[in-house]
Coordinates of C-alpha atoms in Angstrom, one line a residue:
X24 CA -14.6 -17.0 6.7
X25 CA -16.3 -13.5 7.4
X26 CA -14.5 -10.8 8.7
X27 CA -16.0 -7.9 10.3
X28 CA -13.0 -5.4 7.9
X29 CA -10.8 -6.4 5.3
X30 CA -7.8 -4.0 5.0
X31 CA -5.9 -3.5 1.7
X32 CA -2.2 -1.8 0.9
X33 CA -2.3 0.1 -1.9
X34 CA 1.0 0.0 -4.2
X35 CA 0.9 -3.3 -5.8
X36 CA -2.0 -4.3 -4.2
X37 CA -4.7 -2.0 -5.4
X38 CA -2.7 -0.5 -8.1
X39 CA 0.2 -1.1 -10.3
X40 CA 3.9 -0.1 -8.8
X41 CA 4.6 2.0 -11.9
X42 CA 3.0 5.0 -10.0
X43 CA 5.2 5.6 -7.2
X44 CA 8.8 4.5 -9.0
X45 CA 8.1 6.6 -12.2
X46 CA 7.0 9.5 -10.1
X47 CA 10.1 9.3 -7.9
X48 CA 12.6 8.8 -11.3
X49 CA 10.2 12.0 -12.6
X50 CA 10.9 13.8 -9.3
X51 CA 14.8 12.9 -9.3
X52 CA 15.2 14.8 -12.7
X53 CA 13.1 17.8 -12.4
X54 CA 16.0 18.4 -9.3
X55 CA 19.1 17.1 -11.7
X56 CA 20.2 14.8 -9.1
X57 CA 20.8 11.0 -10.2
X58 CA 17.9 8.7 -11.5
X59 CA 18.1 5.6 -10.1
X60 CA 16.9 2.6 -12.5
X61 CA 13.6 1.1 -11.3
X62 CA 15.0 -2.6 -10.3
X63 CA 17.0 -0.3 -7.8
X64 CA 13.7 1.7 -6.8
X65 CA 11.6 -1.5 -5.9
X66 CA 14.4 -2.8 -3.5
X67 CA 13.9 0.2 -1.5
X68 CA 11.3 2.8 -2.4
X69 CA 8.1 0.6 -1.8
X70 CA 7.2 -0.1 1.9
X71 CA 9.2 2.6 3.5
X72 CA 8.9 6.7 4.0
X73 CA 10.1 9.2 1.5
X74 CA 12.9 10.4 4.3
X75 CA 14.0 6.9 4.4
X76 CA 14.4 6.1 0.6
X77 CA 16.4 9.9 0.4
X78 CA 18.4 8.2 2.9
X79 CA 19.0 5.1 1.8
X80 CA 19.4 6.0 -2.1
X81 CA 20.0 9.8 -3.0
X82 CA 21.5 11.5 0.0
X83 CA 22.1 14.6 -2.0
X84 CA 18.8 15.3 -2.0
X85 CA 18.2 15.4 1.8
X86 CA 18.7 19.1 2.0
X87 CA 15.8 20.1 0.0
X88 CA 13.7 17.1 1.1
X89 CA 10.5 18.9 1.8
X90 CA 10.5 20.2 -1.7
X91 CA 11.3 17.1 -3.1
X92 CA 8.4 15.4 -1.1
X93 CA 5.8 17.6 -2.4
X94 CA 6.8 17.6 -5.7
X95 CA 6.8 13.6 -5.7
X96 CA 3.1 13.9 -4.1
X97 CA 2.1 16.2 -6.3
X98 CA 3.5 14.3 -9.7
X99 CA 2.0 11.4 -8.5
X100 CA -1.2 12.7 -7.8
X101 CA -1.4 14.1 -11.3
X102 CA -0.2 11.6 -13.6
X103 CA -1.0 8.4 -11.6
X104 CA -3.5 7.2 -14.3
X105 CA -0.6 8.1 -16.9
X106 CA 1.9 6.1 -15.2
X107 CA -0.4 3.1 -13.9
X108 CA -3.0 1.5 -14.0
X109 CA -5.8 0.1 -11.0
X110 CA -5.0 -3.9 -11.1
X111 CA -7.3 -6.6 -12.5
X112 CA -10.1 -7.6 -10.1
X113 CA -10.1 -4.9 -7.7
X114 CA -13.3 -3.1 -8.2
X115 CA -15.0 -6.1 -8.5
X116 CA -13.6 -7.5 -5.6
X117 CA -14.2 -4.0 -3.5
X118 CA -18.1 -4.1 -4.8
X119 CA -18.4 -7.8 -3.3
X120 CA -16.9 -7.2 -0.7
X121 CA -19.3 -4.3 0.5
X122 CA -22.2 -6.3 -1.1
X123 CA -21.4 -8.7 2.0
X124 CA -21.4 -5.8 4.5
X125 CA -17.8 -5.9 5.2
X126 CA -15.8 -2.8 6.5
X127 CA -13.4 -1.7 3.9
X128 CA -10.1 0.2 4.7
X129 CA -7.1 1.0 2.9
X130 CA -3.5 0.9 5.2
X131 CA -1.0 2.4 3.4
X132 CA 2.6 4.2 3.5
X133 CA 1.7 6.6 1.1
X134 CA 0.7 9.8 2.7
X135 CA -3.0 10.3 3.0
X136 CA -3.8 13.1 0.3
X137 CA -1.9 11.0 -2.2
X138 CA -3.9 7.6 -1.2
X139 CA -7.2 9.7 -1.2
X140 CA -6.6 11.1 -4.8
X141 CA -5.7 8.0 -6.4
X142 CA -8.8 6.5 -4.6
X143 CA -11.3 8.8 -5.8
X144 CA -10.2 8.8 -9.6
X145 CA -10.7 5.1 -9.7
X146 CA -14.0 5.9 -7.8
X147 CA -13.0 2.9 -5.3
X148 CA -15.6 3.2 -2.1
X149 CA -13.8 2.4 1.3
X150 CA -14.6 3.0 5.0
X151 CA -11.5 4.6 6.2
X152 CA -8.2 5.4 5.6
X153 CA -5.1 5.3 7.6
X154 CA -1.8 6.7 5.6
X155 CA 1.8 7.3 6.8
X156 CA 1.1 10.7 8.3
X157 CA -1.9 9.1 10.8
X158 CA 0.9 7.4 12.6
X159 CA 4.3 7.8 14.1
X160 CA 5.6 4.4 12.9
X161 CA 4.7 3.1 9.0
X162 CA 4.6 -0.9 8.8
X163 CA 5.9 -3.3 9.8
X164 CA 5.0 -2.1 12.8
X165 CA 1.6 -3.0 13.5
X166 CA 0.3 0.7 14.4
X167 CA -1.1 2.0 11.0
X168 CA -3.5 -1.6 11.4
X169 CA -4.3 -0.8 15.3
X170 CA -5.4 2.6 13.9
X171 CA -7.3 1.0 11.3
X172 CA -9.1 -1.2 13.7
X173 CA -9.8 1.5 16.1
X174 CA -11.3 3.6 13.7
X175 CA -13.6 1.1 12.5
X176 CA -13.9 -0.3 16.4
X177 CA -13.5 -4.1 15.4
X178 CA -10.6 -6.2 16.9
X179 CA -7.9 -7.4 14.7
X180 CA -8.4 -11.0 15.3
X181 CA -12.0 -9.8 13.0
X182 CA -9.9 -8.7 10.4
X183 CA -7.8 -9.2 7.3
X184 CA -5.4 -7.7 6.1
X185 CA -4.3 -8.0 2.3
X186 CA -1.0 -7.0 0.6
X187 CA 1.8 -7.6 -1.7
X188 CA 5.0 -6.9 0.8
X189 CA 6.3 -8.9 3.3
X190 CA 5.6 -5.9 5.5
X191 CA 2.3 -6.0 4.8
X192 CA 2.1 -9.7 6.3
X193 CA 4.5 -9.1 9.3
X194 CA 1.8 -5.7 10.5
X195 CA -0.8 -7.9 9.9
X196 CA 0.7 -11.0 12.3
X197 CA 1.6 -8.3 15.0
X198 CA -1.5 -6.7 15.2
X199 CA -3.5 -10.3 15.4
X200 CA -5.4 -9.8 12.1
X201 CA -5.0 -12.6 9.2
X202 CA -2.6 -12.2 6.8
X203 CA -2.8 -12.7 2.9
X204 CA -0.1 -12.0 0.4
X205 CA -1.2 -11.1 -3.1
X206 CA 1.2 -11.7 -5.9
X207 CA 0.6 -8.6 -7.5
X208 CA 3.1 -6.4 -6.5
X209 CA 6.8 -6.6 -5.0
X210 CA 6.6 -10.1 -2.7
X211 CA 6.8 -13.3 -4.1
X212 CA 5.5 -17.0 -2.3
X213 CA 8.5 -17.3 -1.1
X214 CA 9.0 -13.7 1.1
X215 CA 5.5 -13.5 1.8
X216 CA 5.5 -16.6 3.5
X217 CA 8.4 -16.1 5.1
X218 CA 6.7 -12.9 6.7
X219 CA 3.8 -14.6 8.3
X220 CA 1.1 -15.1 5.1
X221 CA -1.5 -17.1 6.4
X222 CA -2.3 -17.7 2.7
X223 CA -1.1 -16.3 -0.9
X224 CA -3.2 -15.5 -4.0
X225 CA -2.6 -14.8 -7.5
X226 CA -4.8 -11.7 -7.5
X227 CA -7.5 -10.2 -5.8
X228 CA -10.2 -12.3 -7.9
X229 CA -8.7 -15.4 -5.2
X230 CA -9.6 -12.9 -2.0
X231 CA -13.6 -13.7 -2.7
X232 CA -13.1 -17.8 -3.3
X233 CA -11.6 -17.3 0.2
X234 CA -14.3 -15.7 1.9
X235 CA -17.0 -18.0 0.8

């Protein structure tokens, strides 16, 4: 197997989920509105848009939702090495994979200054970058990876896309590309299969034995 572009999520793919859900419970108390626990913060924080979770979890904080989004950004953008870490294997696995001549992009929810940040402090080299505010619709839907392809101009049937939500798997099976699941993050075998994974690893180490 060699792909002309590998894709990658970020949160719980390329680094630990700490980031986001300690940010948000950071963000939730500098505005003295409720702080929910982070069990309740992975069921619906990761995979979706900021508006969404506000939504979903803290309506009260819906009328000052722009201020609330930046400050989130912001804190995370600041204190993401504080809060998390870059997970095992991935700039090994980054430095292989470009060592083969394979694109490299990252597909993410997370808006694009926030993915770029995080990116450059762990001095992580990719091609391109599509985040939630390239496209109208985040994943599942399989835009952000149609993007993604078009920037690089391969087709997604050339491509792989790697991630720990079952999102992650179902973009990846509507845009054509192949799916794999990485068990580092929020999806276990069992959802990620369910989703579409075309194959599951333990960690990113597993992603090179695959493309041998």
């Amino acid at each position: 197997m060699k792909p002309k572009a590998i894709f990658f999520d970020v949160d719980g793919t390329i680094i630990s989920l700490d980031v986001a859900i300690k940010s948000f419970q950071e963000t939730c108390k500098h505005f003295k509105i409720r702080v929910p626990i982070s069990k309740e913060l992975l069921e619906v924080t990761i995979g979706y848009r900021l508006t969404g979770i506000l939504h979903k979890l803290i309506p009260e904080a819906l009328p000052f939702t722009g201020k609330f989004t930046k400050y989130f950004e912001d804190h995370q953008i600041k204190n993401f090495k504080k809060y998390g870490k870059i997970l095992p294997y991935v700039k090994s696995t980054f430095k292989k994979i470009k060592k083969r001549k394979i694109k490299i992009g990252i597909v993410t929810t997370k808006k694009r200054r926030e993915a770029k940040a995080i990116l450059k402090g762990y001095k992580l080299s990719y091609d391109i970058l599509v985040g939630n505010d390239d496209v109208k619709n985040i994943k599942p839907d399989p835009e952000p990876v149609f993007k993604a392809c078009k920037k690089l101009k391969v087709k997604p049937k050339d491509c792989v896309f790697v991630g720990d939500h079952p999102f992650d798997m179902q973009a990846a099976k509507f845009a054509g590309c192949l799916a794999i699941g990485v068990l580092t993050g929020w999806g276990n075998r069992k959802n990620l299969k369910k989703a579409g994974a075309d194959y599951i690893i333990k960690d990113l180490r597993n992603l090179i034995k695959l493309l041998k």
